[in-house]
Amino acid sequence: DTAVSQTPKYLVTQMGNDKSIKCEQNLGHDTMYWYKQDSKKFLKIMFSYNNKELIINETVPNRFSPKSPDKAHLNLHINSLELGDSAVYFCASSWGDNEQFFGPGTRLTVL
Amino acid sequence: DAKTTQPPSMDCAEGRAANLPCNHSTISGNEYVYWYRQIHSQGPQYIIHGLKNNETNEMASLIITEDRKSSTLILPHATLRDTAVYYCIVRGGYQKVTFGIGTKLQVIP
């Protein structure tokens, strides 16, 4: 009965590869988010979708492309991975602009 | 560009109340004060939020000053499981949530 789930939990890959991280929420929320937490522990928002529409798009390289097939899912695809992409990526969801519920995170390591 | 200021770290004895301060002197009238915490590498966890009145739930109490320029999160009886980084955030509407460095609370046995 996990509220916000992410797969995979860990992802180790080589530079230049393309990878995807999946997020699903079963809370009936209409808004979903992707955050990046770097090695210095700063948590920064990347994208936000409301009812499958992009509403926040921070200064993120266009190698990162979010996709929301429906309100319960928000996937993150990353092309041509770079060393600096290594981080923990968190998905979150909310009802409207209310409090956000976060997933457990995906630790991405680019070698 | 966080809109809040928090002490970087605090200690609290187990069983005592933990009082975590936050300054948000530039808060706008429609912005709420939210508190989240992150327990070692887990996803952040929502704690409580408020606009101008004091709020209490099963986890904590939130005291907001009358001028709304600062607030205090109170964990009434801190336990070791409350050791975490606590983030104070101000947000209105669909503004992006900006996490600062937070306060690292260490609960000491």
PDB file of C-alpha atoms in Angstrom, chain B residues 11-104:
ATOM      1  CA  ASP B  11      20.672  19.170  19.795  1.00  0.00           C
ATOM      2  CA  CYS B  12      17.810  18.053  21.986  1.00  0.00           C
ATOM      3  CA  ALA B  13      17.687  15.606  24.876  1.00  0.00           C
ATOM      4  CA  GLU B  14      15.435  12.625  24.380  1.00  0.00           C
ATOM      5  CA  GLY B  15      12.037  13.174  25.974  1.00  0.00           C
ATOM      6  CA  ARG B  16      12.368  16.949  25.973  1.00  0.00           C
ATOM      7  CA  ALA B  17      10.632  19.350  23.651  1.00  0.00           C
ATOM      8  CA  ALA B  18      12.519  20.291  20.506  1.00  0.00           C
ATOM      9  CA  ASN B  19      11.891  23.869  19.391  1.00  0.00           C
ATOM     10  CA  LEU B  20      13.078  24.573  15.858  1.00  0.00           C
ATOM     11  CA  PRO B  21      13.021  28.231  14.786  1.00  0.00           C
ATOM     12  CA  CYS B  22      12.588  29.628  11.312  1.00  0.00           C
ATOM     13  CA  ASN B  23      12.760  33.193  10.029  1.00  0.00           C
ATOM     14  CA  HIS B  24      10.742  34.161   6.982  1.00  0.00           C
ATOM     15  CA  SER B  25      10.714  37.949   7.118  1.00  0.00           C
ATOM     16  CA  THR B  26       9.721  38.392   3.449  1.00  0.00           C
ATOM     17  CA  ILE B  27       6.684  36.109   3.589  1.00  0.00           C
ATOM     18  CA  SER B  28       3.724  37.313   1.530  1.00  0.00           C
ATOM     19  CA  GLY B  29       0.125  37.383   2.691  1.00  0.00           C
ATOM     20  CA  ASN B  30      -0.915  34.351   0.681  1.00  0.00           C
ATOM     21  CA  GLU B  31       2.093  32.201   1.538  1.00  0.00           C
ATOM     22  CA  TYR B  32       1.884  29.312   3.941  1.00  0.00           C
ATOM     23  CA  VAL B  33       4.628  28.050   6.244  1.00  0.00           C
ATOM     24  CA  TYR B  34       5.342  24.351   5.689  1.00  0.00           C
ATOM     25  CA  TRP B  35       7.611  22.051   7.645  1.00  0.00           C
ATOM     26  CA  TYR B  36       9.103  18.838   6.278  1.00  0.00           C
ATOM     27  CA  ARG B  37      11.798  16.560   7.614  1.00  0.00           C
ATOM     28  CA  GLN B  38      14.205  14.141   5.997  1.00  0.00           C
ATOM     29  CA  ILE B  39      15.425  11.182   7.979  1.00  0.00           C
ATOM     30  CA  HIS B  40      18.774   9.973   6.699  1.00  0.00           C
ATOM     31  CA  SER B  41      18.480   9.533   2.919  1.00  0.00           C
ATOM     32  CA  GLN B  42      14.742   8.810   3.013  1.00  0.00           C
ATOM     33  CA  GLY B  43      12.264  10.931   1.099  1.00  0.00           C
ATOM     34  CA  PRO B  44      11.195  14.139   2.844  1.00  0.00           C
ATOM     35  CA  GLN B  45       8.168  13.763   5.083  1.00  0.00           C
ATOM     36  CA  TYR B  46       5.477  16.394   5.527  1.00  0.00           C
ATOM     37  CA  ILE B  47       4.994  17.464   9.151  1.00  0.00           C
ATOM     38  CA  ILE B  48       2.656  20.436   9.401  1.00  0.00           C
ATOM     39  CA  HIS B  49       1.734  23.743   7.799  1.00  0.00           C
ATOM     40  CA  GLY B  50      -0.054  26.967   8.699  1.00  0.00           C
ATOM     41  CA  LEU B  51      -1.000  30.396   7.431  1.00  0.00           C
ATOM     42  CA  LYS B  52      -1.288  32.612  10.487  1.00  0.00           C
ATOM     43  CA  ASN B  53      -2.899  30.619  13.268  1.00  0.00           C
ATOM     44  CA  ASN B  54      -1.033  28.155  15.426  1.00  0.00           C
ATOM     45  CA  GLU B  55      -1.513  24.571  14.329  1.00  0.00           C
ATOM     46  CA  THR B  56      -1.170  21.206  16.033  1.00  0.00           C
ATOM     47  CA  ASN B  57      -1.325  17.664  14.742  1.00  0.00           C
ATOM     48  CA  GLU B  58      -0.219  14.257  15.953  1.00  0.00           C
ATOM     49  CA  MET B  59       3.383  14.963  15.025  1.00  0.00           C
ATOM     50  CA  ALA B  60       4.053  18.535  16.073  1.00  0.00           C
ATOM     51  CA  SER B  61       2.871  22.042  16.820  1.00  0.00           C
ATOM     52  CA  LEU B  62       3.527  25.106  14.703  1.00  0.00           C
ATOM     53  CA  ILE B  63       3.670  28.517  16.325  1.00  0.00           C
ATOM     54  CA  ILE B  64       3.592  31.480  13.917  1.00  0.00           C
ATOM     55  CA  THR B  65       4.290  34.975  15.223  1.00  0.00           C
ATOM     56  CA  GLU B  66       1.615  37.596  14.804  1.00  0.00           C
ATOM     57  CA  ASP B  67       3.606  39.449  12.144  1.00  0.00           C
ATOM     58  CA  ARG B  68       4.227  36.081  10.409  1.00  0.00           C
ATOM     59  CA  LYS B  69       7.915  36.831  10.041  1.00  0.00           C
ATOM     60  CA  SER B  70       8.991  33.811  12.025  1.00  0.00           C
ATOM     61  CA  SER B  71       7.723  30.500  13.270  1.00  0.00           C
ATOM     62  CA  THR B  72       8.702  27.646  15.573  1.00  0.00           C
ATOM     63  CA  LEU B  73       8.146  23.951  15.071  1.00  0.00           C
ATOM     64  CA  ILE B  74       7.698  22.128  18.356  1.00  0.00           C
ATOM     65  CA  LEU B  75       8.196  18.397  18.769  1.00  0.00           C
ATOM     66  CA  PRO B  76       6.737  17.967  22.250  1.00  0.00           C
ATOM     67  CA  HIS B  77       8.625  14.852  23.349  1.00  0.00           C
ATOM     68  CA  ALA B  78      11.571  14.236  21.064  1.00  0.00           C
ATOM     69  CA  THR B  79      12.642  10.641  20.481  1.00  0.00           C
ATOM     70  CA  LEU B  80      15.727   9.227  18.779  1.00  0.00           C
ATOM     71  CA  ARG B  81      13.579   8.610  15.705  1.00  0.00           C
ATOM     72  CA  ASP B  82      13.107  12.371  15.381  1.00  0.00           C
ATOM     73  CA  THR B  83      16.777  12.821  14.479  1.00  0.00           C
ATOM     74  CA  ALA B  84      16.566  14.313  10.998  1.00  0.00           C
ATOM     75  CA  VAL B  85      17.021  17.425   8.893  1.00  0.00           C
ATOM     76  CA  TYR B  86      14.035  19.741   9.312  1.00  0.00           C
ATOM     77  CA  TYR B  87      13.087  22.103   6.505  1.00  0.00           C
ATOM     78  CA  CYS B  88      10.990  25.228   6.893  1.00  0.00           C
ATOM     79  CA  ILE B  89       9.436  26.365   3.610  1.00  0.00           C
ATOM     80  CA  VAL B  90       7.162  29.214   2.608  1.00  0.00           C
ATOM     81  CA  ARG B  91       4.975  28.705  -0.374  1.00  0.00           C
ATOM     82  CA  GLY B  92       1.868  30.131  -1.958  1.00  0.00           C
ATOM     83  CA  GLY B  93      -0.169  28.445  -4.637  1.00  0.00           C
ATOM     84  CA  TYR B  94       1.749  26.512  -7.246  1.00  0.00           C
ATOM     85  CA  GLN B  95       5.057  28.226  -6.497  1.00  0.00           C
ATOM     86  CA  LYS B  96       7.954  25.838  -6.556  1.00  0.00           C
ATOM     87  CA  VAL B  97       8.927  24.401  -3.196  1.00  0.00           C
ATOM     88  CA  THR B  98      12.433  25.612  -2.383  1.00  0.00           C
ATOM     89  CA  PHE B  99      14.301  23.600   0.198  1.00  0.00           C
ATOM     90  CA  GLY B 100      17.126  25.377   2.002  1.00  0.00           C
ATOM     91  CA  ILE B 101      19.803  23.640   4.042  1.00  0.00           C
ATOM     92  CA  GLY B 102      17.403  23.038   6.931  1.00  0.00           C
ATOM     93  CA  THR B 103      18.225  22.342  10.577  1.00  0.00           C
ATOM     94  CA  LYS B 104      19.937  19.102  11.438  1.00  0.00           C
TER      95      LYS B 104
END
